[in-house]
Structures are given as structure tokens and as C-alpha cells.
Short mmCIF file of C-alpha atoms in Angstrom, two decimals:
data_model
loop_
_atom_site.label_atom_id
_atom_site.label_comp_id
_atom_site.label_asym_id
_atom_site.label_seq_id
_atom_site.Cartn_x
_atom_site.Cartn_y
_atom_site.Cartn_z
CA MET A 119 -0.41 13.78 -8.78
CA ASN A 120 1.66 12.01 -11.43
CA THR A 121 2.96 13.98 -14.39
CA PHE A 122 3.09 11.65 -17.38
CA VAL A 123 3.14 14.38 -20.06
CA TYR A 124 4.61 17.87 -19.78
CA GLU A 125 5.74 20.78 -21.92
CA TYR A 126 9.27 22.16 -21.95
CA GLU A 127 10.84 24.60 -24.41
CA GLY A 128 8.13 24.09 -27.01
CA LYS A 129 8.22 20.30 -26.99
CA THR A 130 6.00 17.68 -25.43
CA TYR A 131 7.81 15.33 -23.05
CA ILE A 132 6.60 11.93 -21.90
CA ASN A 133 7.58 10.69 -18.43
CA LEU A 134 7.09 6.90 -18.27
CA THR A 135 9.26 5.78 -15.35
CA ASN A 136 11.65 6.83 -12.61
CA ARG A 137 13.68 3.63 -12.95
CA CYS A 138 17.21 4.01 -14.31
CA SER A 139 20.25 1.77 -14.57
CA ASN A 140 22.55 4.77 -14.03
CA ASN A 141 23.14 7.10 -11.12
CA CYS A 142 24.96 9.85 -13.00
CA ASP A 143 26.90 12.55 -11.16
CA PHE A 144 25.26 15.26 -13.27
CA CYS A 145 21.68 13.93 -13.22
CA ILE A 146 19.04 16.61 -12.69
CA ARG A 147 17.37 14.28 -10.18
CA ASN A 148 20.24 14.99 -7.76
CA ASN A 149 19.23 18.64 -7.46
CA HIS A 150 15.60 18.98 -8.57
CA ASP A 151 12.23 17.26 -8.32
CA GLY A 152 11.40 18.03 -11.93
CA VAL A 153 11.87 20.38 -14.87
CA ALA A 154 10.58 23.96 -14.74
CA ASP A 155 7.28 23.70 -12.80
CA ASN A 156 6.76 20.03 -13.63
CA TYR A 157 7.14 17.64 -10.69
CA LEU A 158 8.37 14.39 -12.27
CA TRP A 159 8.69 11.85 -9.47
CA LEU A 160 6.06 9.17 -10.06
CA ASP A 161 4.31 7.05 -7.46
CA ARG A 162 3.46 4.56 -10.24
CA GLU A 163 4.19 4.02 -13.90
CA PRO A 164 1.42 4.75 -16.41
CA ALA A 165 -0.28 2.39 -18.80
CA ALA A 166 -0.08 3.42 -22.45
CA LYS A 167 -3.77 4.39 -22.47
CA GLU A 168 -3.21 6.87 -19.63
CA VAL A 169 -0.40 8.57 -21.54
CA ILE A 170 -2.43 8.61 -24.75
CA ASP A 171 -5.39 10.14 -22.86
CA CYS A 172 -3.05 12.92 -21.64
CA LEU A 173 -1.74 13.46 -25.18
CA GLU A 174 -5.29 13.62 -26.59
CA LYS A 175 -5.87 16.75 -24.49
CA ARG A 176 -2.90 18.58 -26.03
CA ASN A 177 -2.22 20.28 -29.31
CA ILE A 178 1.23 18.91 -30.04
CA SER A 179 3.05 21.20 -32.45
CA GLY A 180 6.67 20.07 -32.08
CA GLU A 181 8.17 16.68 -31.55
CA ALA A 182 7.19 14.40 -28.70
CA VAL A 183 10.13 13.29 -26.56
CA PHE A 184 10.32 10.18 -24.41
CA CYS A 185 12.32 11.66 -21.55
CA GLY A 186 11.34 12.10 -17.95
CA PHE A 187 12.86 11.26 -14.60
CA GLY A 188 14.09 7.81 -15.58
CA GLU A 189 15.24 5.64 -18.48
CA PRO A 190 12.25 5.29 -20.87
CA LEU A 191 13.36 1.85 -22.05
CA PHE A 192 12.42 0.38 -18.67
CA ALA A 193 8.89 0.93 -20.01
CA LEU A 194 9.61 -0.20 -23.58
CA ASP A 195 6.23 -1.76 -24.37
CA VAL A 196 4.34 1.31 -23.13
CA MET A 197 6.73 3.59 -25.05
CA LEU A 198 6.19 1.66 -28.29
CA GLU A 199 2.40 1.76 -27.94
CA VAL A 200 2.45 5.51 -27.26
CA ALA A 201 4.88 6.05 -30.13
CA ALA A 202 2.54 4.19 -32.49
CA TYR A 203 -0.27 6.51 -31.43
CA LEU A 204 1.93 9.59 -32.02
CA LYS A 205 3.02 8.34 -35.46
CA SER A 206 -0.66 7.78 -36.37
CA ARG A 207 -1.06 11.54 -35.80
CA ASN A 208 2.08 12.32 -37.89
CA ILE A 209 3.95 13.60 -34.84
CA LYS A 210 7.75 13.29 -34.82
CA THR A 211 9.13 11.22 -31.97
CA ARG A 212 12.43 11.28 -30.13
CA LEU A 213 13.86 8.99 -27.48
CA ASN A 214 16.40 10.29 -24.96
CA THR A 215 18.17 7.23 -23.54
CA ASN A 216 21.28 6.01 -21.78
CA GLY A 217 21.65 3.48 -24.60
CA GLN A 218 21.69 0.38 -22.41
CA ALA A 219 18.65 -0.91 -24.28
CA ASP A 220 19.75 -4.46 -24.90
CA LEU A 221 20.92 -4.90 -21.29
CA ILE A 222 17.56 -3.60 -20.03
CA CYS A 223 15.21 -5.14 -22.61
CA GLY A 224 17.17 -7.88 -24.36
CA LYS A 225 18.51 -7.93 -27.91
CA GLY A 226 16.68 -6.32 -30.79
CA THR A 227 15.40 -3.16 -29.09
CA ALA A 228 16.41 -0.86 -31.94
CA GLN A 229 14.61 -3.02 -34.49
CA ARG A 230 11.43 -2.90 -32.40
CA MET A 231 11.54 0.91 -32.61
CA LYS A 232 11.73 0.98 -36.42
CA GLY A 233 9.02 3.23 -37.88
CA LEU A 234 7.99 4.46 -34.41
CA ILE A 235 10.96 6.54 -33.27
CA ASP A 236 12.37 9.20 -35.60
CA LYS A 237 15.38 10.24 -33.54
CA VAL A 238 17.40 8.66 -30.75
CA ASN A 239 19.58 10.81 -28.50
CA ILE A 240 21.98 8.56 -26.58
CA SER A 241 23.89 9.92 -23.58
CA LEU A 242 27.51 9.04 -24.30
CA ASN A 243 28.94 11.04 -21.36
CA ALA A 244 32.50 9.64 -21.61
CA SER A 245 34.96 8.36 -24.18
CA ASN A 246 35.70 4.98 -22.58
CA ALA A 247 34.18 2.37 -20.28
CA ARG A 248 36.19 3.27 -17.17
CA LYS A 249 35.34 6.98 -17.32
CA TYR A 250 31.73 6.20 -18.21
CA ASN A 251 31.27 4.00 -15.17
CA GLU A 252 32.97 6.57 -12.90
CA ILE A 253 30.54 9.28 -14.04
CA CYS A 254 27.39 7.20 -14.54
CA LYS A 255 27.76 4.57 -11.79
CA CYS A 256 25.92 2.03 -13.91
CA ALA A 257 24.17 -1.01 -12.47
CA TYR A 258 25.74 -3.04 -15.31
CA GLY A 259 29.28 -1.84 -14.59
CA GLU A 260 31.76 -1.20 -17.36
CA LYS A 261 30.02 -3.55 -19.83
CA ALA A 262 27.31 -0.88 -20.19
CA PHE A 263 29.61 1.31 -22.29
CA ASN A 264 30.20 -1.27 -25.03
CA ALA A 265 26.54 -2.28 -24.94
CA MET A 266 25.69 1.38 -25.54
CA LEU A 267 28.05 1.55 -28.53
CA ASP A 268 26.46 -1.62 -29.95
CA PHE A 269 23.06 0.04 -29.54
CA VAL A 270 24.31 3.08 -31.49
CA ARG A 271 25.32 0.79 -34.35
CA GLU A 272 21.95 -0.97 -34.28
CA CYS A 273 20.03 2.30 -34.17
CA LYS A 274 21.85 3.51 -37.28
CA ILE A 275 20.21 0.62 -39.15
CA TYR A 276 16.64 1.21 -37.98
CA ILE A 277 16.28 4.84 -36.80
CA PRO A 278 16.49 7.82 -39.20
CA GLU A 279 18.58 10.03 -36.88
CA VAL A 280 21.01 8.99 -34.14
CA VAL A 281 22.84 11.51 -31.95
CA LEU A 282 25.27 11.04 -29.09
CA SER A 283 25.45 13.63 -26.33
CA VAL A 284 27.81 14.64 -23.57
CA VAL A 285 27.40 17.09 -20.69
CA ASP A 286 29.64 20.16 -20.92
CA THR A 287 31.14 19.58 -17.44
CA VAL A 288 33.48 16.78 -18.60
CA GLY A 289 36.10 19.20 -19.94
CA GLN A 290 37.30 20.02 -23.43
CA ALA A 291 39.76 17.12 -23.76
CA GLU A 292 37.00 14.61 -22.98
CA ILE A 293 34.56 16.41 -25.28
CA ASP A 294 37.13 16.15 -28.08
CA ALA A 295 37.62 12.41 -27.37
CA CYS A 296 33.85 11.90 -27.40
CA ARG A 297 33.58 13.79 -30.69
CA ALA A 298 36.23 11.50 -32.21
CA LEU A 299 34.29 8.46 -30.98
CA ALA A 300 31.03 9.82 -32.42
CA ASP A 301 32.78 10.48 -35.74
CA SER A 302 34.11 6.91 -35.78
CA LEU A 303 30.54 5.66 -35.33
CA GLY A 304 29.24 8.01 -38.05
CA VAL A 305 26.89 9.98 -35.80
CA LYS A 306 26.64 13.56 -34.54
CA LEU A 307 27.73 14.70 -31.09
CA ARG A 308 25.63 17.19 -29.13
CA ILE A 309 27.06 19.09 -26.15
CA ARG A 310 24.40 19.45 -23.42
CA ASN A 311 24.46 22.19 -20.80
CA TYR A 312 24.65 21.00 -17.21
CA ILE A 313 21.51 21.97 -15.26
CA SER A 314 22.62 22.80 -11.73
#
């Protein structure tokens, strides 16, 4: 059975795809088949109506988060349709992403999310392209890092809140370098706990 919508720590999460352009060292998929009791490997990707039908059965009290076992932007059109439904119900929306939007979807992804996504959390994970590619093993190689930074700048124009994040396993020196980079971009940095 496919899990398209699940609850975790008081929030509603939406699992649209298992496709991802990264193969990160720290990815939860390396050690688990899901989050808590939610099995998140999909045998097919949902249509927007299927996700909306799942959401209709829930009383969503917190924000709804596009984050599952893959990069949500591989299902951009479905995500935008579901986000429009959520916004029609006055539900806050968040996208957790690797930030390679314009490499995955083409230019203008951030603008397409205007008015539909309230917060974007972008996984920075490293302070430079070489380190990023070592950790994330990106299908786009080192160009993914600068594309991600460009996406941060674009999101600042169209999305009310933009946050970068880094996993706590990278060490304090790298966390400090990532914080300096986030400061230079005018966004917050969030330190995420590694889930072993």
C-alpha cells in the first residue's frame, strides 16, 4: 500500500515521489523504509486528486509539508495542485527540497510556487560545491551547488520564508561555514539532527 500522506510530530507530510537527484550519505533511506511507522517507498507516484482525497480525510491542524522519500520537485505539477488545494483551506505549506529545482524542472520554479508555498527549507549540507558533491553525490555533479544557491535567491523573491539546513554530522567548522554562507544570502540556517 502506498503512503501518500502521513503524520509526523504534529505535522502532515505529503510523499509524492521516491525520485531524487541526490544520493546523500546521511539520507534516511539508507537505513530505514520510512519515518516512524510510515512505510514510504512507493510503487507509483500519485495523481494530485489521490493526494487531495487523502487530505480530505484528515483534520490538518499544523502545516502541511511536501517531504517524503524523494525530492518533491520531481512531481512539481502535482505538488502545485495539492498546494493550491491546501491554500484554499487556509493551511500553511512548506516544501523540503534539495534546491535543485531549476535543474530538475527548468527555470522559474520559485515563481511558480508564489502564493502556494509559505516556507521553503533547502538542504544546504555543505559550504562549497566540492564538499556538497562528496556528501550528496548529485546526478548533476558540482553544478548542483550553485544552482541551489540561485534557487535560494529566487525563493527570497517569491516565498515568504526561506531556510537553509545542514545535518549536524558535518562538524562544527563546516556548520560555521554554512552559517556564514546563509548569512551572506540573507536567510536562516537550521541544524538538523541526523537520524541513524
